[in-house]
Amino acid sequence: MFLFDVASRHMEWLALRQSVTAANIANADTPGYRARDLAAFQEVMDKSSLALTQTSPLHFESGSSIGTGSRLVRHEAWDRSLSGNDVALEAELMKAGETSRMMALDSGLTRIFHRMILTSLKV
């Protein structure tokens, strides 16, 4: 069931990234606005410890749970306008497409593993 927890946290991170990307696109013409992005999901996972669930004293001991340490970071600007705005619509749309593809992949993999577990329980 740990797989579903990681997939759920990744989907939460993707939803947050999508909202940050949408805010960047919405403020593309706002003078002085600086584009933002989230720290990579890999960084979030590196800062958290992965834990096993101990259901028997013979199993490994469990550690702490995964943290939700998503943080905003400054976006690397492609270019900056005269008004000081550094939102590049092309880059933001590429991020939105990448995030959408990752969401589809996560939900597809979760669905497949869910079916696999249900099939194993029917036996």
Short mmCIF file of C-alpha atoms in Angstrom, two decimals:
data_model
loop_
_atom_site.label_atom_id
_atom_site.label_comp_id
_atom_site.label_asym_id
_atom_site.label_seq_id
_atom_site.Cartn_x
_atom_site.Cartn_y
_atom_site.Cartn_z
CA MET A 1 0.00 0.00 0.00
CA PHE A 2 3.08 2.24 0.22
CA LEU A 3 2.95 2.64 -3.57
CA PHE A 4 -0.46 4.29 -3.32
CA ASP A 5 0.86 6.73 -0.70
CA VAL A 6 3.78 7.78 -2.91
CA ALA A 7 1.47 8.10 -5.93
CA SER A 8 -0.95 10.19 -3.88
CA ARG A 9 1.81 12.52 -2.70
CA HIS A 10 3.12 12.85 -6.25
CA MET A 11 -0.37 13.75 -7.47
CA GLU A 12 -0.63 16.39 -4.71
CA TRP A 13 2.73 17.81 -5.80
CA LEU A 14 1.60 17.82 -9.44
CA ALA A 15 -1.64 19.62 -8.55
CA LEU A 16 0.31 22.24 -6.63
CA ARG A 17 2.74 22.62 -9.53
CA GLN A 18 -0.18 23.04 -11.93
CA SER A 19 -1.63 25.84 -9.78
CA VAL A 20 1.77 27.62 -9.62
CA THR A 21 2.08 27.32 -13.41
CA ALA A 22 -1.45 28.69 -13.84
CA ALA A 23 -0.57 31.65 -11.60
CA ASN A 24 2.53 32.32 -13.71
CA ILE A 25 0.46 32.27 -16.91
CA ALA A 26 -2.24 34.48 -15.36
CA ASN A 27 0.39 37.06 -14.40
CA ALA A 28 2.25 37.00 -17.71
CA ASP A 29 1.46 40.70 -18.29
CA THR A 30 1.81 41.90 -14.68
CA PRO A 31 4.70 44.37 -14.40
CA GLY A 32 7.47 43.16 -12.10
CA TYR A 33 6.00 39.67 -11.62
CA ARG A 34 8.60 36.93 -11.18
CA ALA A 35 7.77 33.43 -12.38
CA ARG A 36 7.85 30.72 -9.71
CA ASP A 37 8.11 26.93 -9.71
CA LEU A 38 8.16 24.15 -7.12
CA ALA A 39 11.23 22.32 -5.95
CA ALA A 40 11.56 19.06 -7.88
CA PHE A 41 9.63 16.09 -6.48
CA GLN A 42 12.91 14.18 -6.28
CA GLU A 43 14.19 16.80 -3.81
CA VAL A 44 11.05 16.37 -1.71
CA MET A 45 11.52 12.60 -1.68
CA ASP A 46 15.25 12.91 -0.87
CA LYS A 47 14.45 14.99 2.22
CA SER A 48 11.95 12.45 3.54
CA SER A 49 12.59 8.97 4.80
CA LEU A 50 10.73 6.05 3.33
CA ALA A 51 9.22 3.80 5.96
CA LEU A 52 8.05 0.22 5.98
CA THR A 53 4.96 -0.75 7.93
CA GLN A 54 5.70 -3.26 10.65
CA THR A 55 2.87 -5.77 10.97
CA SER A 56 4.90 -8.37 12.84
CA PRO A 57 7.82 -8.19 15.30
CA LEU A 58 9.80 -10.25 12.77
CA HIS A 59 9.52 -7.50 10.14
CA PHE A 60 11.85 -4.56 9.76
CA GLU A 61 11.19 -1.62 12.05
CA SER A 62 9.45 1.35 10.49
CA GLY A 63 10.87 4.86 10.33
CA SER A 64 9.15 8.19 9.96
CA SER A 65 6.65 8.92 7.23
CA ILE A 66 7.19 10.93 4.06
CA GLY A 67 7.21 14.67 4.53
CA THR A 68 5.26 17.05 2.30
CA GLY A 69 8.09 19.55 2.01
CA SER A 70 7.10 21.16 -1.28
CA ARG A 71 8.56 24.63 -1.48
CA LEU A 72 8.46 27.40 -4.05
CA VAL A 73 11.68 28.26 -5.83
CA ARG A 74 12.59 31.04 -8.21
CA HIS A 75 11.99 30.15 -11.81
CA GLU A 76 14.94 30.43 -14.19
CA ALA A 77 13.94 33.20 -16.58
CA TRP A 78 14.27 32.72 -20.31
CA ASP A 79 14.08 36.43 -20.87
CA ARG A 80 12.81 39.51 -19.08
CA SER A 81 10.56 42.22 -20.47
CA LEU A 82 11.06 45.94 -20.00
CA SER A 83 8.41 45.88 -17.26
CA GLY A 84 10.54 43.44 -15.25
CA ASN A 85 8.24 40.47 -15.89
CA ASP A 86 10.13 37.24 -16.53
CA VAL A 87 7.25 34.87 -17.39
CA ALA A 88 7.91 32.97 -20.63
CA LEU A 89 4.58 31.61 -21.85
CA GLU A 90 6.30 28.91 -23.90
CA ALA A 91 8.12 27.57 -20.85
CA GLU A 92 4.98 27.69 -18.72
CA LEU A 93 2.93 25.85 -21.34
CA MET A 94 5.64 23.20 -21.61
CA LYS A 95 5.53 22.75 -17.81
CA ALA A 96 1.72 22.51 -17.91
CA GLY A 97 1.90 19.82 -20.60
CA GLU A 98 4.59 17.89 -18.72
CA THR A 99 2.54 18.05 -15.51
CA SER A 100 -0.56 16.83 -17.34
CA ARG A 101 1.33 13.88 -18.82
CA MET A 102 2.75 12.95 -15.40
CA MET A 103 -0.75 13.09 -13.87
CA ALA A 104 -2.07 10.76 -16.57
CA LEU A 105 0.85 8.37 -16.02
CA ASP A 106 0.36 8.36 -12.22
CA SER A 107 -3.36 7.72 -12.45
CA GLY A 108 -2.84 4.97 -15.05
CA LEU A 109 -0.21 3.19 -12.96
CA THR A 110 -2.33 3.49 -9.81
CA ARG A 111 -5.32 2.03 -11.65
CA ILE A 112 -3.22 -0.90 -12.93
CA PHE A 113 -1.81 -1.70 -9.46
CA HIS A 114 -5.29 -1.40 -7.94
CA ARG A 115 -6.64 -3.94 -10.44
CA MET A 116 -3.67 -6.21 -9.75
CA ILE A 117 -4.37 -6.15 -6.00
CA LEU A 118 -8.08 -6.80 -6.55
CA THR A 119 -7.27 -9.71 -8.86
CA SER A 120 -4.92 -11.24 -6.28
CA LEU A 121 -7.60 -10.96 -3.59
CA LYS A 122 -10.17 -12.81 -5.73
CA VAL A 123 -8.00 -15.92 -5.87
#
